[in-house]
């Protein structure tokens, strides 16, 4: 398909000085999709904390990205060209690009659904060009089909934040009637986790800073806890036990905070599950990032601890299907492409309700 002349270049946002929040917009040529690939005209991309961490070099123990890296891993676009041999997705269809942008689907990890652990994994926006650009070439088999009728800008954050929290609740075996405590509940991940828990029939204790109380309750949180109101870990744990005396079934730690992880085992009912999603980056000295788990609670109550960084193709599909039924709504602010650095700086303070989405059109 011929490209419109005004779209003859690909405007892309690059991390100009990794280790800082600096970014720049560059004009690049538009590539041709090869066998098994499609060319996607990108429409929207959410901004995830992992993008911030990749740009600023604070992504756990991961090496810093090279200058010029195009970030982003929760994008939505339209297929405009198929590579040789590709029949699906069809031209004109909307697709999503997620963190695990390319997987082999055949290695041992892929076969058990752990596609984020694929031995030939290519990660969108991390040593592989991401979704912060107007045109993107991606694997046809890994592009996520987007259901009809869904708000496309709102669907972008579902490709990472939504899929990750949905996968977290599913892998923690959350059932109708279960209590789930969510830390960082008013953020990009947390605000979706509240809604997915409710859609799955669970009840929610939302924990965040006090200014997010009304937002979390509007989304369906049954209780809200302003963690700053409590002096010690024991006080906040005791408060949770007054709300749900036996403890909660699942703690979904979206907050990247050591404090949240120190407290989490104390919130849980016996055989409950702690899901680790947020990675602490701003606390402790280098080498002291490992949270101080309450090991005696973990043993005494036979708790489970799982870590989740992203979801599989199937989990992404299920996550989108729930949203397409109207059970989950992303709260986002749509911003122009040149606001990525400004957005990163705002995200540092943790004051953004929901998600920031870049308009790439
Ligand atoms: Zn992400
Ligand atoms: Zn694989």
GROMACS .gro file of C-alpha atoms and ligand atoms in nm:
model
  363
    1UNK     CA    1   0.000   0.000   0.000
    2UNK     CA    2   0.135   0.344  -0.092
    3UNK     CA    3   0.205   0.570   0.199
    4UNK     CA    4   0.062   0.919   0.213
    5UNK     CA    5   0.323   1.177   0.121
    6UNK     CA    6   0.281   1.368   0.448
    7UNK     CA    7   0.361   1.045   0.627
    8UNK     CA    8   0.669   0.971   0.421
    9UNK     CA    9   0.893   0.984   0.727
   10UNK     CA   10   0.873   0.807   1.057
   11UNK     CA   11   0.884   1.046   1.352
   12UNK     CA   12   1.032   0.859   1.646
   13UNK     CA   13   1.111   0.953   2.005
   14UNK     CA   14   1.460   0.851   2.106
   15UNK     CA   15   1.628   0.842   2.447
   16UNK     CA   16   1.901   1.098   2.372
   17UNK     CA   17   2.103   1.065   2.695
   18UNK     CA   18   2.032   0.735   2.872
   19UNK     CA   19   2.073   0.780   3.246
   20UNK     CA   20   1.858   1.096   3.231
   21UNK     CA   21   1.498   1.169   3.125
   22UNK     CA   22   1.615   1.345   2.805
   23UNK     CA   23   1.444   1.251   2.479
   24UNK     CA   24   1.433   1.394   2.126
   25UNK     CA   25   1.215   1.348   1.818
   26UNK     CA   26   1.399   1.222   1.510
   27UNK     CA   27   1.282   1.161   1.154
   28UNK     CA   28   1.369   0.813   1.030
   29UNK     CA   29   1.296   0.629   0.705
   30UNK     CA   30   0.999   0.391   0.703
   31UNK     CA   31   1.117   0.031   0.666
   32UNK     CA   32   0.973  -0.257   0.462
   33UNK     CA   33   0.831  -0.558   0.648
   34UNK     CA   34   1.020  -0.882   0.585
   35UNK     CA   35   0.883  -1.239   0.582
   36UNK     CA   36   0.658  -1.296   0.883
   37UNK     CA   37   0.638  -0.923   0.958
   38UNK     CA   38   0.385  -0.641   0.922
   39UNK     CA   39   0.427  -0.264   0.899
   40UNK     CA   40   0.207  -0.090   1.156
   41UNK     CA   41   0.106   0.277   1.150
   42UNK     CA   42   0.115   0.351   1.522
   43UNK     CA   43  -0.171   0.549   1.676
   44UNK     CA   44  -0.117   0.552   2.052
   45UNK     CA   45   0.137   0.437   2.309
   46UNK     CA   46   0.102   0.440   2.684
   47UNK     CA   47   0.400   0.537   2.898
   48UNK     CA   48   0.494   0.268   3.151
   49UNK     CA   49   0.721   0.302   3.454
   50UNK     CA   50   0.948   0.047   3.289
   51UNK     CA   51   1.004   0.296   3.002
   52UNK     CA   52   1.101   0.558   3.258
   53UNK     CA   53   1.335   0.307   3.423
   54UNK     CA   54   1.492   0.203   3.089
   55UNK     CA   55   1.552   0.567   2.993
   56UNK     CA   56   1.696   0.665   3.331
   57UNK     CA   57   1.900   0.345   3.376
   58UNK     CA   58   1.709   0.238   3.688
   59UNK     CA   59   1.560  -0.086   3.557
   60UNK     CA   60   1.674  -0.327   3.827
   61UNK     CA   61   2.002  -0.490   3.731
   62UNK     CA   62   1.942  -0.447   3.355
   63UNK     CA   63   2.221  -0.283   3.154
   64UNK     CA   64   2.164   0.076   3.033
   65UNK     CA   65   2.009   0.116   2.688
   66UNK     CA   66   2.216   0.272   2.406
   67UNK     CA   67   2.167   0.639   2.310
   68UNK     CA   68   1.902   0.660   2.037
   69UNK     CA   69   1.688   0.379   2.182
   70UNK     CA   70   1.322   0.413   2.080
   71UNK     CA   71   1.126   0.314   2.391
   72UNK     CA   72   0.767   0.212   2.452
   73UNK     CA   73   0.593  -0.124   2.493
   74UNK     CA   74   0.221  -0.064   2.509
   75UNK     CA   75   0.117   0.057   2.167
   76UNK     CA   76  -0.181   0.032   1.934
   77UNK     CA   77  -0.171   0.081   1.558
   78UNK     CA   78  -0.314  -0.020   1.223
   79UNK     CA   79  -0.158  -0.276   0.990
   80UNK     CA   80  -0.076  -0.098   0.660
   81UNK     CA   81   0.153  -0.350   0.486
   82UNK     CA   82   0.216  -0.724   0.508
   83UNK     CA   83   0.556  -0.882   0.452
   84UNK     CA   84   0.601  -1.173   0.208
   85UNK     CA   85   0.385  -1.472   0.300
   86UNK     CA   86   0.184  -1.292   0.567
   87UNK     CA   87  -0.196  -1.328   0.549
   88UNK     CA   88  -0.287  -1.226   0.906
   89UNK     CA   89  -0.335  -0.974   1.058
   90UNK     CA   90  -0.512  -0.826   0.757
   91UNK     CA   91  -0.441  -0.477   0.626
   92UNK     CA   92  -0.654  -0.222   0.809
   93UNK     CA   93  -0.685  -0.429   1.125
   94UNK     CA   94  -0.586  -0.280   1.461
   95UNK     CA   95  -0.311  -0.454   1.655
   96UNK     CA   96  -0.131  -0.407   1.983
   97UNK     CA   97   0.243  -0.433   2.052
   98UNK     CA   98   0.339  -0.545   2.399
   99UNK     CA   99   0.654  -0.591   2.608
  100UNK     CA  100   0.729  -0.935   2.460
  101UNK     CA  101   0.726  -0.795   2.105
  102UNK     CA  102   0.870  -1.104   1.937
  103UNK     CA  103   0.877  -1.459   2.071
  104UNK     CA  104   0.953  -1.787   1.896
  105UNK     CA  105   0.634  -1.965   2.026
  106UNK     CA  106   0.826  -2.297   2.012
  107UNK     CA  107   1.090  -2.299   2.287
  108UNK     CA  108   1.019  -2.478   2.617
  109UNK     CA  109   0.926  -2.150   2.788
  110UNK     CA  110   0.691  -2.041   2.509
  111UNK     CA  111   0.525  -2.383   2.506
  112UNK     CA  112   0.428  -2.349   2.872
  113UNK     CA  113   0.292  -2.000   2.815
  114UNK     CA  114   0.595  -1.820   2.961
  115UNK     CA  115   0.649  -1.618   2.644
  116UNK     CA  116   0.808  -1.332   2.838
  117UNK     CA  117   1.089  -1.581   2.909
  118UNK     CA  118   1.130  -1.689   2.543
  119UNK     CA  119   1.491  -1.780   2.470
  120UNK     CA  120   1.477  -1.559   2.155
  121UNK     CA  121   1.271  -1.281   2.313
  122UNK     CA  122   1.280  -0.931   2.165
  123UNK     CA  123   1.156  -0.669   2.410
  124UNK     CA  124   0.972  -0.368   2.269
  125UNK     CA  125   1.160  -0.050   2.360
  126UNK     CA  126   1.457  -0.226   2.517
  127UNK     CA  127   1.740  -0.309   2.272
  128UNK     CA  128   1.462  -0.340   2.010
  129UNK     CA  129   1.269  -0.044   1.862
  130UNK     CA  130   0.958   0.029   2.068
  131UNK     CA  131   0.619   0.190   2.028
  132UNK     CA  132   0.719   0.557   2.069
  133UNK     CA  133   0.723   0.606   1.690
  134UNK     CA  134   0.478   0.653   1.405
  135UNK     CA  135   0.568   0.341   1.205
  136UNK     CA  136   0.685   0.009   1.339
  137UNK     CA  137   0.772  -0.327   1.187
  138UNK     CA  138   0.670  -0.618   1.403
  139UNK     CA  139   0.613  -0.993   1.405
  140UNK     CA  140   0.275  -1.078   1.249
  141UNK     CA  141   0.220  -1.373   1.483
  142UNK     CA  142   0.297  -1.170   1.797
  143UNK     CA  143   0.088  -0.862   1.709
  144UNK     CA  144  -0.214  -0.873   1.941
  145UNK     CA  145  -0.553  -0.846   1.762
  146UNK     CA  146  -0.760  -0.562   1.910
  147UNK     CA  147  -1.133  -0.629   1.955
  148UNK     CA  148  -1.385  -0.413   1.768
  149UNK     CA  149  -1.546  -0.123   1.946
  150UNK     CA  150  -1.278  -0.068   2.210
  151UNK     CA  151  -1.140   0.284   2.275
  152UNK     CA  152  -0.802   0.258   2.101
  153UNK     CA  153  -0.616   0.516   2.312
  154UNK     CA  154  -0.749   0.346   2.625
  155UNK     CA  155  -0.650   0.005   2.491
  156UNK     CA  156  -0.283   0.106   2.463
  157UNK     CA  157  -0.215   0.076   2.839
  158UNK     CA  158  -0.386  -0.262   2.839
  159UNK     CA  159  -0.094  -0.399   2.636
  160UNK     CA  160   0.138  -0.370   2.938
  161UNK     CA  161  -0.035  -0.242   3.252
  162UNK     CA  162  -0.365  -0.423   3.186
  163UNK     CA  163  -0.213  -0.750   3.068
  164UNK     CA  164   0.032  -0.756   3.359
  165UNK     CA  165  -0.229  -0.703   3.631
  166UNK     CA  166  -0.476  -0.939   3.466
  167UNK     CA  167  -0.203  -1.206   3.443
  168UNK     CA  168  -0.112  -1.136   3.807
  169UNK     CA  169  -0.465  -1.199   3.930
  170UNK     CA  170  -0.501  -1.508   3.711
  171UNK     CA  171  -0.168  -1.663   3.810
  172UNK     CA  172  -0.250  -1.590   4.178
  173UNK     CA  173  -0.569  -1.800   4.124
  174UNK     CA  174  -0.796  -1.513   4.229
  175UNK     CA  175  -1.155  -1.635   4.270
  176UNK     CA  176  -1.490  -1.462   4.314
  177UNK     CA  177  -1.519  -1.352   4.676
  178UNK     CA  178  -1.145  -1.320   4.736
  179UNK     CA  179  -1.000  -1.008   4.896
  180UNK     CA  180  -0.714  -0.849   4.703
  181UNK     CA  181  -0.494  -0.574   4.848
  182UNK     CA  182  -0.336  -0.354   4.579
  183UNK     CA  183  -0.044  -0.120   4.653
  184UNK     CA  184   0.008   0.174   4.418
  185UNK     CA  185  -0.365   0.135   4.350
  186UNK     CA  186  -0.417   0.476   4.188
  187UNK     CA  187  -0.137   0.438   3.932
  188UNK     CA  188  -0.123   0.299   3.580
  189UNK     CA  189  -0.118  -0.066   3.689
  190UNK     CA  190  -0.314  -0.028   4.010
  191UNK     CA  191  -0.618   0.152   3.868
  192UNK     CA  192  -0.662  -0.131   3.618
  193UNK     CA  193  -0.597  -0.395   3.887
  194UNK     CA  194  -0.889  -0.258   4.092
  195UNK     CA  195  -1.122  -0.296   3.794
  196UNK     CA  196  -0.996  -0.642   3.686
  197UNK     CA  197  -1.035  -0.769   4.045
  198UNK     CA  198  -1.394  -0.644   4.055
  199UNK     CA  199  -1.462  -0.791   3.708
  200UNK     CA  200  -1.339  -1.128   3.840
  201UNK     CA  201  -1.574  -1.105   4.140
  202UNK     CA  202  -1.316  -1.006   4.402
  203UNK     CA  203  -1.312  -0.731   4.664
  204UNK     CA  204  -1.040  -0.466   4.688
  205UNK     CA  205  -0.838  -0.288   4.951
  206UNK     CA  206  -0.663  -0.007   4.764
  207UNK     CA  207  -0.347   0.142   4.914
  208UNK     CA  208  -0.182   0.462   4.791
  209UNK     CA  209  -0.121   0.826   4.888
  210UNK     CA  210  -0.427   1.005   5.030
  211UNK     CA  211  -0.490   1.221   4.721
  212UNK     CA  212  -0.585   0.906   4.526
  213UNK     CA  213  -0.865   0.792   4.760
  214UNK     CA  214  -1.160   0.931   4.561
  215UNK     CA  215  -1.015   0.798   4.233
  216UNK     CA  216  -0.967   0.445   4.373
  217UNK     CA  217  -1.317   0.438   4.524
  218UNK     CA  218  -1.476   0.556   4.198
  219UNK     CA  219  -1.309   0.258   4.030
  220UNK     CA  220  -1.471   0.020   4.278
  221UNK     CA  221  -1.226  -0.016   4.569
  222UNK     CA  222  -1.416  -0.135   4.877
  223UNK     CA  223  -1.166   0.019   5.120
  224UNK     CA  224  -0.886   0.271   5.080
  225UNK     CA  225  -0.574   0.296   5.296
  226UNK     CA  226  -0.354   0.606   5.293
  227UNK     CA  227  -0.027   0.435   5.383
  228UNK     CA  228   0.129   0.764   5.491
  229UNK     CA  229  -0.109   0.780   5.789
  230UNK     CA  230   0.065   0.490   5.963
  231UNK     CA  231   0.390   0.510   6.157
  232UNK     CA  232   0.505   0.149   6.159
  233UNK     CA  233   0.455  -0.162   5.948
  234UNK     CA  234   0.276  -0.327   6.242
  235UNK     CA  235   0.020  -0.045   6.259
  236UNK     CA  236  -0.080  -0.071   5.893
  237UNK     CA  237  -0.091  -0.453   5.912
  238UNK     CA  238  -0.316  -0.432   6.219
  239UNK     CA  239  -0.543  -0.191   6.030
  240UNK     CA  240  -0.576  -0.431   5.735
  241UNK     CA  241  -0.672  -0.709   5.981
  242UNK     CA  242  -0.953  -0.489   6.121
  243UNK     CA  243  -1.094  -0.461   5.766
  244UNK     CA  244  -1.046  -0.828   5.668
  245UNK     CA  245  -0.981  -1.023   5.990
  246UNK     CA  246  -0.833  -1.336   5.832
  247UNK     CA  247  -0.606  -1.144   5.597
  248UNK     CA  248  -0.636  -1.102   5.222
  249UNK     CA  249  -0.599  -1.381   4.964
  250UNK     CA  250  -0.375  -1.183   4.728
  251UNK     CA  251  -0.145  -0.883   4.765
  252UNK     CA  252  -0.069  -0.726   4.430
  253UNK     CA  253   0.236  -0.504   4.482
  254UNK     CA  254   0.225  -0.247   4.201
  255UNK     CA  255   0.417   0.011   4.404
  256UNK     CA  256   0.794   0.009   4.354
  257UNK     CA  257   0.853   0.053   4.727
  258UNK     CA  258   1.058  -0.150   4.974
  259UNK     CA  259   0.814  -0.052   5.249
  260UNK     CA  260   0.522  -0.209   5.060
  261UNK     CA  261   0.715  -0.536   5.027
  262UNK     CA  262   0.815  -0.535   5.395
  263UNK     CA  263   0.448  -0.508   5.491
  264UNK     CA  264   0.297  -0.740   5.230
  265UNK     CA  265   0.342  -1.081   5.404
  266UNK     CA  266   0.161  -0.944   5.709
  267UNK     CA  267  -0.149  -0.860   5.504
  268UNK     CA  268  -0.194  -1.212   5.371
  269UNK     CA  269  -0.420  -1.496   5.485
  270UNK     CA  270  -0.255  -1.841   5.520
  271UNK     CA  271  -0.153  -1.978   5.179
  272UNK     CA  272  -0.215  -1.636   5.029
  273UNK     CA  273  -0.012  -1.510   4.735
  274UNK     CA  274   0.213  -1.208   4.709
  275UNK     CA  275   0.248  -1.093   4.349
  276UNK     CA  276   0.561  -0.883   4.293
  277UNK     CA  277   0.523  -0.639   4.004
  278UNK     CA  278   0.672  -0.302   4.107
  279UNK     CA  279   1.051  -0.297   4.145
  280UNK     CA  280   1.185  -0.062   4.413
  281UNK     CA  281   1.419   0.192   4.255
  282UNK     CA  282   1.428   0.500   4.476
  283UNK     CA  283   1.501   0.351   4.815
  284UNK     CA  284   1.809   0.204   4.976
  285UNK     CA  285   2.170   0.219   4.870
  286UNK     CA  286   2.302   0.039   4.560
  287UNK     CA  287   2.313  -0.331   4.636
  288UNK     CA  288   2.044  -0.291   4.902
  289UNK     CA  289   1.748  -0.312   4.670
  290UNK     CA  290   1.627  -0.652   4.784
  291UNK     CA  291   1.318  -0.598   4.998
  292UNK     CA  292   1.332  -0.713   5.355
  293UNK     CA  293   1.070  -0.985   5.349
  294UNK     CA  294   0.912  -1.100   5.669
  295UNK     CA  295   1.038  -1.456   5.629
  296UNK     CA  296   0.877  -1.587   5.948
  297UNK     CA  297   0.531  -1.495   5.814
  298UNK     CA  298   0.614  -1.653   5.479
  299UNK     CA  299   0.703  -1.986   5.645
  300UNK     CA  300   0.444  -1.979   5.922
  301UNK     CA  301   0.157  -1.901   5.685
  302UNK     CA  302   0.288  -2.106   5.389
  303UNK     CA  303   0.266  -1.806   5.161
  304UNK     CA  304   0.334  -1.804   4.789
  305UNK     CA  305   0.546  -1.540   4.618
  306UNK     CA  306   0.536  -1.492   4.243
  307UNK     CA  307   0.695  -1.234   4.018
  308UNK     CA  308   0.532  -1.105   3.701
  309UNK     CA  309   0.681  -0.868   3.444
  310UNK     CA  310   0.438  -0.910   3.154
  311UNK     CA  311   0.176  -1.139   3.003
  312UNK     CA  312   0.153  -1.390   2.720
  313UNK     CA  313  -0.042  -1.354   2.396
  314UNK     CA  314  -0.330  -1.545   2.552
  315UNK     CA  315  -0.331  -1.330   2.868
  316UNK     CA  316  -0.328  -1.015   2.651
  317UNK     CA  317  -0.628  -1.147   2.457
  318UNK     CA  318  -0.825  -1.229   2.773
  319UNK     CA  319  -0.739  -0.889   2.921
  320UNK     CA  320  -0.867  -0.711   2.608
  321UNK     CA  321  -1.183  -0.927   2.595
  322UNK     CA  322  -1.279  -0.821   2.949
  323UNK     CA  323  -1.223  -0.454   2.859
  324UNK     CA  324  -1.420  -0.490   2.534
  325UNK     CA  325  -1.719  -0.606   2.743
  326UNK     CA  326  -1.709  -0.268   2.916
  327UNK     CA  327  -1.595  -0.408   3.252
  328UNK     CA  328  -1.267  -0.214   3.260
  329UNK     CA  329  -1.198   0.142   3.152
  330UNK     CA  330  -0.850   0.291   3.129
  331UNK     CA  331  -0.817   0.638   3.277
  332UNK     CA  332  -0.563   0.830   3.075
  333UNK     CA  333  -0.442   1.170   2.966
  334UNK     CA  334  -0.370   1.195   2.593
  335UNK     CA  335  -0.060   1.403   2.517
  336UNK     CA  336   0.142   1.500   2.206
  337UNK     CA  337   0.462   1.314   2.113
  338UNK     CA  338   0.694   1.588   2.235
  339UNK     CA  339   0.582   1.552   2.598
  340UNK     CA  340   0.761   1.226   2.685
  341UNK     CA  341   1.034   1.387   2.898
  342UNK     CA  342   0.782   1.608   3.079
  343UNK     CA  343   0.569   1.300   3.144
  344UNK     CA  344   0.866   1.101   3.279
  345UNK     CA  345   0.939   1.384   3.525
  346UNK     CA  346   0.576   1.386   3.644
  347UNK     CA  347   0.580   1.008   3.685
  348UNK     CA  348   0.883   1.037   3.915
  349UNK     CA  349   0.661   1.194   4.178
  350UNK     CA  350   0.392   0.926   4.154
  351UNK     CA  351   0.114   1.183   4.122
  352UNK     CA  352  -0.033   1.073   3.788
  353UNK     CA  353  -0.384   0.923   3.817
  354UNK     CA  354  -0.406   0.631   3.574
  355UNK     CA  355  -0.187   0.643   3.266
  356UNK     CA  356  -0.034   0.898   3.025
  357UNK     CA  357  -0.086   0.801   2.660
  358UNK     CA  358   0.106   0.957   2.370
  359UNK     CA  359  -0.086   1.050   2.054
  360UNK     CA  360   0.137   0.930   1.767
  361UNK     CA  361  -0.097   1.023   1.480
  362LIG    ZN1  362   0.526  -0.180   3.110
  363LIG    ZN1  363   1.024  -1.899   2.268
   0.00000   0.00000   0.00000
